[in-house]
Amino acid sequence: MRRTVFQDEHETFRARVRDLIETEVVPLYPEWEAAGRVPRDFYRRLGKLGIFGFGIPEEFGGSGEKSFKFNAVIAEECARAGVTFGGASAHLALPATLVTYTTREQKERWLPGFVTGDLMTAIAITEPEAGSDLAGLRTTAELSEDGTHYVLNGAKAYVSGGAQADLVLVACRTGTDGSDRRGGMSLLAVDTRAPGVTVETGAATLGLRSSDIVAMTFSDVRVPAGDVVGGLGEAFACLAEIFPQERLGIAVGAYAHAAAAVHLATEYVRERTAFGKPVAAFQNTKFVLADCKVTVNALQAVVDQALDAFDAGELTAEEAAATKLYCTEAAPGVIDRCLQLHGGLGFTTDSPIARLYADNRASRIFGGTSEIMRTIVAKSMGL
């Protein structure tokens, strides 16, 4: 299906990313999965290639390029090879926050290192007892008597890129706002080297095994008062504004997984023989892949429309939720049917199709579950 969403600069970038993945990621990826993270030097490699510079102003070392389509290219190329960039995905999601909601002084401290990969970032929102219910978080930060710092206490779960992050944005309660459960929440930028910060090995995950997903605890951590991001009590407003980008990114990833699965299955059935002829020659194979291709075309149309809307500043929270819901609910069926065409190979954990199958499952949970997306869409309908 012909695409118009990408221009020459995106395709030039795509060629660079594809070459990087083929030469520097694919050969080492089994080792990264076994380790549960990518090497720290790889992040600096991404920095040198300018991959962390998107969305960052030139004066702080970035490219000044604001188009989210470059992020979409990365997602598509990683899916095509059945790999990820590990915890870098969390880092790549934060430029909007670190540019829009930081002070000039904070930008000067954090953004240059952000671009080079010398200062890796992550965001800690989810808690053991509060998942999609952001307003239910229990992590607290109390201002010291002299007003110089906050004392942070609490626990976070499923922090992508957490073990290697240098700076973590932590959602916490810095006060109360009457009956408003969303009030009184702030974002603190926490130096992970500060006393009282503990990174714990997270539970083994079904997929995304190189993504450095960990739990974190904060015990009387002293956070400078100047490291509040977005204003005191403004965490929910800040996060609500960046959710459309996060959800669009997850939708793009789901589409990319489905498209990659069709590509892998098509190539496999052409080479694999059964009963004396290629598996691709059987009518069932053709019909399965035809149905999958049609679904991928629909996913592509939805994603491309959303990418254009986002770059134009027109993608609403409701549209982002609907895009995520459709893509993440439709993609798994495609991937499952493509895995079935691989036979026994599809059930081996080191095969690209199996990694796609496992990695994709998180898309219906991360960034707000499908149930939350349905709630948002229904609310937009006046229901």
XYZ file of C-alpha atoms in Angstrom:
383
model
C 0.000 0.000 0.000
C 1.488 3.320 -1.103
C 2.522 5.636 1.719
C 2.816 9.407 1.643
C 3.500 10.006 5.324
C 7.292 9.807 4.964
C 9.492 12.182 2.975
C 13.015 11.818 1.571
C 14.659 12.812 4.853
C 12.752 10.083 6.678
C 13.795 7.448 4.150
C 17.426 8.554 4.324
C 17.226 8.207 8.082
C 15.567 4.802 7.678
C 18.527 3.525 5.650
C 20.924 4.610 8.418
C 18.854 2.958 11.143
C 18.465 -0.257 9.137
C 22.203 -0.479 8.599
C 22.855 0.145 12.299
C 20.429 -2.599 13.289
C 21.771 -5.144 10.808
C 25.423 -4.587 11.685
C 25.448 -3.608 15.367
C 22.254 -4.949 16.922
C 21.105 -8.216 15.319
C 24.423 -10.078 15.799
C 24.508 -9.207 19.527
C 20.827 -9.210 20.366
C 20.695 -12.670 22.013
C 23.384 -11.477 24.436
C 21.408 -8.325 25.196
C 18.272 -10.325 25.923
C 20.183 -12.653 28.216
C 21.605 -9.657 30.088
C 18.214 -7.931 30.267
C 19.623 -4.690 28.901
C 21.716 -3.236 26.114
C 25.333 -2.133 26.747
C 25.625 1.433 27.995
C 28.062 2.202 25.169
C 25.278 1.491 22.686
C 23.334 4.449 24.060
C 26.325 6.677 23.403
C 26.487 5.214 19.901
C 22.859 6.255 19.355
C 23.790 9.702 20.656
C 26.629 10.042 18.161
C 24.266 9.111 15.341
C 21.907 11.914 16.392
C 19.062 9.586 17.329
C 18.581 11.228 20.728
C 18.562 14.707 19.233
C 15.033 14.696 17.841
C 12.782 17.156 19.628
C 15.729 18.892 21.304
C 16.594 22.504 20.292
C 19.883 23.031 18.472
C 21.210 25.317 21.212
C 21.286 22.301 23.547
C 22.909 19.969 21.010
C 19.788 18.553 19.384
C 18.674 18.610 15.772
C 15.746 20.934 16.348
C 13.635 18.476 14.345
C 10.215 18.063 15.952
C 8.615 15.493 13.630
C 7.580 12.320 15.453
C 7.881 10.442 12.177
C 11.568 9.817 12.836
C 10.554 7.920 15.983
C 8.106 5.940 13.846
C 10.932 4.978 11.487
C 12.941 3.631 14.429
C 9.962 1.572 15.623
C 9.365 0.141 12.167
C 12.976 -0.817 11.581
C 13.379 -2.421 15.009
C 10.212 -4.443 14.452
C 11.364 -5.484 11.000
C 14.435 -7.114 12.571
C 12.624 -8.376 15.665
C 14.766 -6.313 18.057
C 14.510 -3.246 20.297
C 16.885 -0.517 21.435
C 16.320 -1.584 25.035
C 15.751 1.156 27.590
C 16.374 3.786 24.917
C 12.672 3.634 24.096
C 11.873 5.346 27.401
C 14.577 7.938 26.787
C 13.228 8.679 23.301
C 9.766 9.336 24.729
C 10.859 12.185 27.000
C 12.058 15.115 24.840
C 8.591 16.687 24.815
C 8.521 16.713 28.612
C 12.096 17.864 29.091
C 11.711 20.702 26.602
C 8.183 21.894 27.346
C 8.112 21.670 31.128
C 11.656 22.464 32.234
C 13.201 25.790 33.178
C 16.086 27.312 31.262
C 18.477 26.254 34.007
C 17.179 22.669 33.941
C 17.534 22.519 30.168
C 21.140 23.643 30.376
C 21.895 20.977 32.981
C 20.140 18.028 31.381
C 19.608 18.359 27.637
C 23.208 18.285 26.314
C 23.850 14.979 28.086
C 20.440 13.717 27.010
C 21.399 14.180 23.366
C 24.785 12.433 23.630
C 23.509 9.513 25.688
C 25.766 10.433 28.599
C 22.683 11.266 30.671
C 20.036 8.579 30.188
C 16.513 9.186 31.439
C 13.453 7.182 32.399
C 10.053 7.871 33.902
C 8.637 6.172 36.999
C 4.853 6.347 37.272
C 3.427 2.867 37.868
C 3.399 1.552 41.415
C 2.889 -1.967 42.802
C -0.583 -0.972 44.011
C -1.430 1.610 41.332
C -1.189 0.769 37.646
C -3.401 2.654 35.198
C -4.977 4.514 38.136
C -2.447 7.334 38.172
C -4.386 9.215 40.833
C -3.928 6.267 43.182
C -0.164 6.628 43.550
C 1.249 6.601 47.073
C 4.839 7.794 46.595
C 5.272 11.027 48.569
C 7.709 13.926 48.676
C 7.716 16.344 51.602
C 9.416 19.717 51.490
C 12.171 20.135 54.062
C 11.789 22.779 56.772
C 14.373 25.022 55.146
C 12.719 24.631 51.732
C 15.889 23.473 49.990
C 14.839 19.945 49.065
C 12.105 17.326 49.028
C 12.304 14.034 50.916
C 11.045 11.310 48.585
C 9.649 7.973 49.774
C 7.871 5.243 47.853
C 8.178 2.450 45.322
C 7.764 2.205 41.571
C 7.330 -0.813 39.315
C 8.011 -1.561 35.640
C 10.431 1.304 35.062
C 11.747 0.825 31.525
C 15.422 1.685 31.280
C 15.554 2.179 35.027
C 18.753 0.325 35.875
C 20.906 2.395 33.518
C 19.081 5.708 33.848
C 20.955 8.625 35.353
C 17.866 10.790 35.830
C 14.379 9.450 36.545
C 11.194 11.528 36.473
C 9.199 10.303 39.464
C 5.493 10.981 39.835
C 4.704 11.586 43.508
C 2.406 13.395 45.893
C 3.738 16.687 47.204
C 0.445 17.708 48.742
C -3.324 17.279 48.585
C -6.033 19.157 46.792
C -9.256 18.505 48.652
C -11.398 15.848 47.016
C -9.477 15.982 43.716
C -7.471 12.731 43.607
C -5.432 14.136 40.749
C -4.365 17.229 42.640
C -1.185 17.584 44.617
C 0.908 15.395 42.308
C 4.295 16.544 41.039
C 7.144 15.291 38.869
C 10.569 15.226 40.498
C 13.759 14.686 38.491
C 15.710 12.262 40.669
C 19.432 11.571 40.360
C 19.648 7.774 40.533
C 23.026 8.042 42.304
C 21.444 9.840 45.258
C 21.513 8.023 48.621
C 18.282 6.121 49.219
C 17.624 5.218 45.571
C 17.540 1.450 45.108
C 17.156 -0.352 41.806
C 15.746 -3.832 42.157
C 15.724 -6.547 39.530
C 12.222 -6.613 38.145
C 10.206 -9.759 37.514
C 11.179 -11.546 34.316
C 8.965 -10.265 31.508
C 7.280 -12.221 28.736
C 8.749 -9.938 26.081
C 10.895 -6.808 25.729
C 13.592 -8.765 27.496
C 16.389 -6.297 26.684
C 14.434 -3.282 27.923
C 15.963 -3.006 31.398
C 12.563 -3.096 33.129
C 13.089 -2.797 36.884
C 11.502 -1.813 40.160
C 12.760 1.180 42.120
C 12.420 2.215 45.743
C 13.064 5.629 47.267
C 13.895 5.865 50.948
C 14.318 9.395 52.321
C 15.876 10.535 49.049
C 16.825 14.210 49.115
C 15.777 15.885 45.863
C 16.746 19.535 45.319
C 13.718 21.821 45.303
C 14.907 23.130 41.945
C 14.381 19.723 40.340
C 10.600 19.860 40.182
C 9.552 19.456 36.537
C 6.521 21.324 35.240
C 5.553 23.108 38.435
C 4.446 21.933 41.845
C 1.210 19.964 41.743
C 1.184 19.888 37.942
C 2.186 16.270 37.320
C -1.183 15.108 36.077
C -1.493 18.016 33.650
C 2.024 17.386 32.317
C 1.498 13.659 31.900
C -1.940 14.077 30.351
C -0.397 16.298 27.708
C 2.322 13.795 26.782
C 0.046 10.731 26.810
C -1.050 11.269 23.175
C 2.578 10.978 22.015
C 3.189 7.920 24.166
C 0.037 6.215 22.930
C 0.773 7.088 19.325
C 4.234 5.569 19.747
C 2.740 2.344 21.102
C 0.245 2.239 18.225
C 3.046 2.684 15.705
C 4.948 -0.134 17.378
C 1.928 -2.440 17.209
C 1.431 -1.718 13.508
C 5.139 -2.235 12.888
C 5.045 -5.599 14.667
C 2.131 -6.744 12.509
C 3.771 -5.553 9.283
C 7.025 -7.256 10.230
C 5.184 -10.493 11.034
C 3.610 -10.562 7.574
C 7.001 -9.923 5.984
C 8.651 -12.703 7.999
C 5.852 -15.190 7.315
C 5.775 -14.411 3.590
C 9.491 -15.018 3.263
C 9.337 -18.189 5.371
C 6.488 -19.898 3.490
C 8.243 -19.276 0.184
C 11.297 -21.160 1.400
C 9.675 -23.881 3.532
C 8.400 -26.977 1.761
C 5.747 -29.487 2.834
C 4.430 -32.466 0.910
C 6.803 -31.712 -1.896
C 5.924 -28.076 -2.534
C 6.418 -24.652 -0.951
C 4.074 -23.867 1.925
C 3.215 -20.687 0.024
C 1.553 -22.820 -2.667
C -1.249 -23.958 -0.385
C -4.526 -22.060 -0.629
C -4.828 -21.778 3.162
C -1.438 -20.058 3.365
C -2.403 -17.589 0.682
C -5.736 -16.772 2.309
C -4.215 -16.351 5.783
C -1.543 -13.981 4.519
C -4.031 -12.101 2.344
C -6.245 -11.457 5.373
C -3.221 -10.406 7.416
C -2.042 -8.043 4.700
C -5.452 -6.364 4.514
C -5.408 -5.805 8.289
C -1.887 -4.369 8.085
C -3.034 -1.984 5.351
C -5.819 -0.754 7.633
C -3.400 -0.387 10.556
C -1.036 1.566 8.348
C -3.776 3.957 7.255
C -4.814 4.624 10.858
C -1.220 5.131 12.017
C -0.252 7.380 9.124
C -3.280 9.599 9.647
C -2.402 9.906 13.326
C 1.265 10.684 12.544
C 0.239 13.513 10.226
C -2.195 14.853 12.819
C 0.388 14.700 15.591
C 3.044 16.543 13.608
C 0.443 19.194 12.792
C -0.364 19.553 16.478
C -3.906 18.297 15.912
C -3.969 14.810 17.464
C -6.367 14.884 20.408
C -6.168 12.688 23.479
C -9.306 10.847 22.345
C -7.908 10.234 18.852
C -4.624 8.973 20.301
C -6.524 6.597 22.583
C -8.624 5.319 19.678
C -5.515 4.827 17.548
C -3.753 2.880 20.294
C -6.848 0.799 21.003
C -7.400 -0.212 17.391
C -3.771 -0.934 16.558
C -2.922 -2.843 19.706
C -6.091 -4.945 19.530
C -5.802 -5.752 15.796
C -2.063 -6.465 15.582
C -1.927 -9.549 17.876
C -4.236 -11.562 15.611
C -1.969 -10.911 12.651
C 1.159 -11.851 14.543
C -0.422 -15.019 15.931
C -1.494 -16.245 12.495
C 1.929 -15.483 11.050
C 3.586 -17.364 13.887
C 1.325 -20.347 13.120
C 2.643 -20.396 9.557
C 6.154 -20.820 10.960
C 5.198 -24.109 12.590
C 7.615 -25.327 15.256
C 10.106 -22.566 14.455
C 7.555 -20.027 15.627
C 7.613 -21.579 19.090
C 11.348 -21.092 19.607
C 12.215 -18.061 21.712
C 15.173 -16.974 19.591
C 13.173 -16.654 16.358
C 12.206 -13.120 15.255
C 8.526 -14.040 14.930
C 8.428 -15.349 18.509
C 10.063 -12.155 19.780
C 7.460 -10.087 17.939
C 4.700 -12.189 19.487
C 6.056 -11.728 23.021
C 7.111 -8.080 22.665
C 3.765 -7.042 21.214
C 1.759 -8.318 24.173
C 2.802 -5.380 26.325
C 1.205 -2.892 23.924
C -2.272 -3.574 25.341
C -1.006 -2.809 28.852
C 1.665 -0.081 28.625
C 0.641 3.535 28.225
C -2.809 2.788 29.596
C -4.593 -0.537 29.173
C -7.084 -1.237 26.400
C -9.822 -0.907 29.000
C -8.653 2.625 29.832
C -8.535 3.472 26.115
C -12.133 2.285 25.738
C -13.135 4.466 28.672
C -11.535 7.521 27.062
C -13.175 6.860 23.695
C -16.573 6.241 25.297
C -16.284 9.480 27.289
C -15.552 11.388 24.070
C -18.824 9.982 22.716
C -20.728 11.451 25.635
C -21.307 8.061 27.221
